[in-house]
Every structure is written in structure tokens, then in C-alpha cells.
Amino acid sequence: MRILLLFMLLILCTGCATHSENYRRTGSPEPLRLAMLHEIEPGFSIEQVQSRLGLGEAVGKQQRGPLNRMVQKYPDDFPDGIEVDDLFFAYSYSENCSDVLQFRNNRLINFDPSFYENPDVYMIPNSLR
């Protein structure tokens, strides 16, 4: 009986995928939101984030204008500000939407998982941010 129970649990768990695995497979917004909420933590290294979400798309210095404006407009949401040497990686979930994560000294900063609790707030097109 015990062996049968273990075998059934093994079968059930092999079909389970994490939110980040679902995001990497589908590129859909809901798995990304849930991965950000449950699997990504402030202070993670770039490698820790990329091992969960994939490489992402590096945001070049010439593309940082909108990020600078967001930091200036919402300083309470970005307590660490923005510095010249910060690195940014975008994780897209539609043609017009992506989340951008900020790293300083190889550590994720200005990241609050609670932002991802409400799906209605989370899905804001890039053009409106």
C-alpha cells in the first residue's frame, strides 16, 4: 500500500510545473505574475533570477529613458533610485508589455513581490507606464 501511494505521488508531481517554468514555456502574463509573487525575492542575483525566468532581454543604456521617468515619478516605489551602472532585464509577456528588473552589484533591487498580488494593477501596457 505504501509503495502504491508513493508511486501515485510521483506521478502527480511529475506533472507539476512551477510558475516560472510555465512562464518560460508559454510567455504568458499570469505565470510571470505568479513567479514574481512567489519565486523571485529582493536581493536575488542575476543568475538566480535567470535560472527561474530565463535570460530576459538586456535593456541598454540608450533605452533607459522610460525607466528614469518612472523612478522620478514614483520615488516611493523605487527607494534605491537608479544609477548609471545598474543593469536591467526585461521579461516580456505580450507584444507590448514586459516587466523590467533592476540589478545593482549583481543584486535585484527596487523589487517588491507584493506588487504582483493584484492582477489588475500588474497588467499595465508599456506605453502607459
PDB file of C-alpha atoms in Angstrom, residues 24-128:
ATOM      1  CA  ARG A  24       9.311  30.115 -19.808  1.00  0.00           C
ATOM      2  CA  ARG A  25       7.149  27.656 -21.709  1.00  0.00           C
ATOM      3  CA  THR A  26       4.243  29.989 -22.555  1.00  0.00           C
ATOM      4  CA  GLY A  27       5.429  33.593 -22.152  1.00  0.00           C
ATOM      5  CA  SER A  28       2.006  34.332 -20.647  1.00  0.00           C
ATOM      6  CA  PRO A  29       1.347  37.113 -18.132  1.00  0.00           C
ATOM      7  CA  GLU A  30      -0.266  35.083 -15.340  1.00  0.00           C
ATOM      8  CA  PRO A  31       2.619  32.620 -14.855  1.00  0.00           C
ATOM      9  CA  LEU A  32       5.063  35.555 -14.872  1.00  0.00           C
ATOM     10  CA  ARG A  33       2.990  37.432 -12.293  1.00  0.00           C
ATOM     11  CA  LEU A  34       2.812  34.371 -10.058  1.00  0.00           C
ATOM     12  CA  ALA A  35       6.526  33.654 -10.473  1.00  0.00           C
ATOM     13  CA  MET A  36       7.342  37.250  -9.471  1.00  0.00           C
ATOM     14  CA  LEU A  37       4.995  36.939  -6.480  1.00  0.00           C
ATOM     15  CA  HIS A  38       6.145  33.542  -5.217  1.00  0.00           C
ATOM     16  CA  GLU A  39       9.566  32.690  -6.673  1.00  0.00           C
ATOM     17  CA  ILE A  40      11.575  35.917  -7.018  1.00  0.00           C
ATOM     18  CA  GLU A  41      12.942  37.771  -3.989  1.00  0.00           C
ATOM     19  CA  PRO A  42      14.695  41.103  -3.455  1.00  0.00           C
ATOM     20  CA  GLY A  43      18.442  40.591  -3.327  1.00  0.00           C
ATOM     21  CA  PHE A  44      18.457  37.650  -5.744  1.00  0.00           C
ATOM     22  CA  SER A  45      21.473  37.571  -8.035  1.00  0.00           C
ATOM     23  CA  ILE A  46      21.078  37.920 -11.789  1.00  0.00           C
ATOM     24  CA  GLU A  47      21.863  34.210 -12.084  1.00  0.00           C
ATOM     25  CA  GLN A  48      19.139  33.267  -9.571  1.00  0.00           C
ATOM     26  CA  VAL A  49      16.533  35.275 -11.475  1.00  0.00           C
ATOM     27  CA  GLN A  50      17.660  33.980 -14.865  1.00  0.00           C
ATOM     28  CA  SER A  51      17.642  30.390 -13.646  1.00  0.00           C
ATOM     29  CA  ARG A  52      13.942  30.833 -12.907  1.00  0.00           C
ATOM     30  CA  LEU A  53      12.675  33.221 -15.596  1.00  0.00           C
ATOM     31  CA  GLY A  54      15.217  32.765 -18.387  1.00  0.00           C
ATOM     32  CA  LEU A  55      17.766  35.236 -19.696  1.00  0.00           C
ATOM     33  CA  GLY A  56      15.374  38.099 -20.314  1.00  0.00           C
ATOM     34  CA  GLU A  57      16.304  40.925 -22.642  1.00  0.00           C
ATOM     35  CA  ALA A  58      19.047  43.275 -21.517  1.00  0.00           C
ATOM     36  CA  VAL A  59      17.891  46.903 -21.538  1.00  0.00           C
ATOM     37  CA  GLY A  60      20.612  49.122 -22.984  1.00  0.00           C
ATOM     38  CA  LYS A  61      21.583  52.478 -21.528  1.00  0.00           C
ATOM     39  CA  GLN A  62      20.043  54.251 -24.513  1.00  0.00           C
ATOM     40  CA  GLN A  63      16.665  52.635 -23.711  1.00  0.00           C
ATOM     41  CA  ARG A  64      16.502  53.781 -20.098  1.00  0.00           C
ATOM     42  CA  GLY A  65      14.524  56.986 -20.614  1.00  0.00           C
ATOM     43  CA  PRO A  66      11.175  55.477 -19.577  1.00  0.00           C
ATOM     44  CA  LEU A  67      12.814  53.810 -16.573  1.00  0.00           C
ATOM     45  CA  ASN A  68      14.318  57.117 -15.429  1.00  0.00           C
ATOM     46  CA  ARG A  69      10.903  58.779 -15.755  1.00  0.00           C
ATOM     47  CA  MET A  70       9.232  56.040 -13.684  1.00  0.00           C
ATOM     48  CA  VAL A  71      11.817  56.378 -10.912  1.00  0.00           C
ATOM     49  CA  GLN A  72      11.318  60.164 -10.859  1.00  0.00           C
ATOM     50  CA  LYS A  73       7.514  59.874 -10.971  1.00  0.00           C
ATOM     51  CA  TYR A  74       7.253  57.122  -8.309  1.00  0.00           C
ATOM     52  CA  PRO A  75      10.224  57.544  -5.947  1.00  0.00           C
ATOM     53  CA  ASP A  76       8.480  55.626  -3.145  1.00  0.00           C
ATOM     54  CA  ASP A  77       8.291  52.569  -5.409  1.00  0.00           C
ATOM     55  CA  PHE A  78      11.992  52.857  -6.258  1.00  0.00           C
ATOM     56  CA  PRO A  79      13.715  53.581  -2.927  1.00  0.00           C
ATOM     57  CA  ASP A  80      17.130  52.605  -4.318  1.00  0.00           C
ATOM     58  CA  GLY A  81      16.803  55.040  -7.205  1.00  0.00           C
ATOM     59  CA  ILE A  82      18.700  54.414 -10.402  1.00  0.00           C
ATOM     60  CA  GLU A  83      22.444  54.599 -11.004  1.00  0.00           C
ATOM     61  CA  VAL A  84      24.490  54.638 -14.193  1.00  0.00           C
ATOM     62  CA  ASP A  85      25.943  51.157 -13.663  1.00  0.00           C
ATOM     63  CA  ASP A  86      22.629  49.446 -12.832  1.00  0.00           C
ATOM     64  CA  LEU A  87      21.655  46.561 -15.110  1.00  0.00           C
ATOM     65  CA  PHE A  88      18.105  45.975 -16.326  1.00  0.00           C
ATOM     66  CA  PHE A  89      16.494  42.885 -17.818  1.00  0.00           C
ATOM     67  CA  ALA A  90      13.039  42.865 -19.405  1.00  0.00           C
ATOM     68  CA  TYR A  91      10.711  39.863 -19.240  1.00  0.00           C
ATOM     69  CA  SER A  92       8.009  40.138 -21.896  1.00  0.00           C
ATOM     70  CA  TYR A  93       4.559  38.657 -21.584  1.00  0.00           C
ATOM     71  CA  SER A  94       2.929  40.164 -24.656  1.00  0.00           C
ATOM     72  CA  GLU A  95       3.935  42.190 -27.681  1.00  0.00           C
ATOM     73  CA  ASN A  96       3.529  45.477 -25.790  1.00  0.00           C
ATOM     74  CA  CYS A  97       4.112  44.515 -22.163  1.00  0.00           C
ATOM     75  CA  SER A  98       7.111  43.500 -20.135  1.00  0.00           C
ATOM     76  CA  ASP A  99       8.447  43.653 -16.606  1.00  0.00           C
ATOM     77  CA  VAL A 100      11.857  45.174 -16.103  1.00  0.00           C
ATOM     78  CA  LEU A 101      14.007  44.025 -13.202  1.00  0.00           C
ATOM     79  CA  GLN A 102      16.825  46.223 -11.882  1.00  0.00           C
ATOM     80  CA  PHE A 103      20.147  44.934 -10.561  1.00  0.00           C
ATOM     81  CA  ARG A 104      22.927  46.729  -8.742  1.00  0.00           C
ATOM     82  CA  ASN A 105      26.145  44.939  -7.843  1.00  0.00           C
ATOM     83  CA  ASN A 106      24.547  41.715  -9.137  1.00  0.00           C
ATOM     84  CA  ARG A 107      21.578  42.009  -6.733  1.00  0.00           C
ATOM     85  CA  LEU A 108      17.903  42.596  -7.508  1.00  0.00           C
ATOM     86  CA  ILE A 109      16.806  45.977  -6.153  1.00  0.00           C
ATOM     87  CA  ASN A 110      13.627  48.081  -6.229  1.00  0.00           C
ATOM     88  CA  PHE A 111      11.609  44.879  -6.259  1.00  0.00           C
ATOM     89  CA  ASP A 112       8.536  44.287  -4.122  1.00  0.00           C
ATOM     90  CA  PRO A 113       6.776  40.951  -4.706  1.00  0.00           C
ATOM     91  CA  SER A 114       3.543  42.343  -3.236  1.00  0.00           C
ATOM     92  CA  PHE A 115       3.178  44.484  -6.381  1.00  0.00           C
ATOM     93  CA  TYR A 116       2.179  41.263  -8.148  1.00  0.00           C
ATOM     94  CA  GLU A 117      -0.649  40.344  -5.767  1.00  0.00           C
ATOM     95  CA  ASN A 118      -3.325  42.192  -7.759  1.00  0.00           C
ATOM     96  CA  PRO A 119      -3.516  41.049 -11.397  1.00  0.00           C
ATOM     97  CA  ASP A 120      -5.446  44.175 -12.413  1.00  0.00           C
ATOM     98  CA  VAL A 121      -2.653  46.508 -11.294  1.00  0.00           C
ATOM     99  CA  TYR A 122       0.030  44.245 -12.688  1.00  0.00           C
ATOM    100  CA  MET A 123      -1.066  44.280 -16.333  1.00  0.00           C
ATOM    101  CA  ILE A 124      -0.197  47.808 -17.414  1.00  0.00           C
ATOM    102  CA  PRO A 125       0.936  48.238 -21.035  1.00  0.00           C
ATOM    103  CA  ASN A 126       4.426  49.655 -21.533  1.00  0.00           C
ATOM    104  CA  SER A 127       3.010  52.749 -23.215  1.00  0.00           C
ATOM    105  CA  LEU A 128       1.093  53.703 -20.034  1.00  0.00           C
TER     106      LEU A 128
END
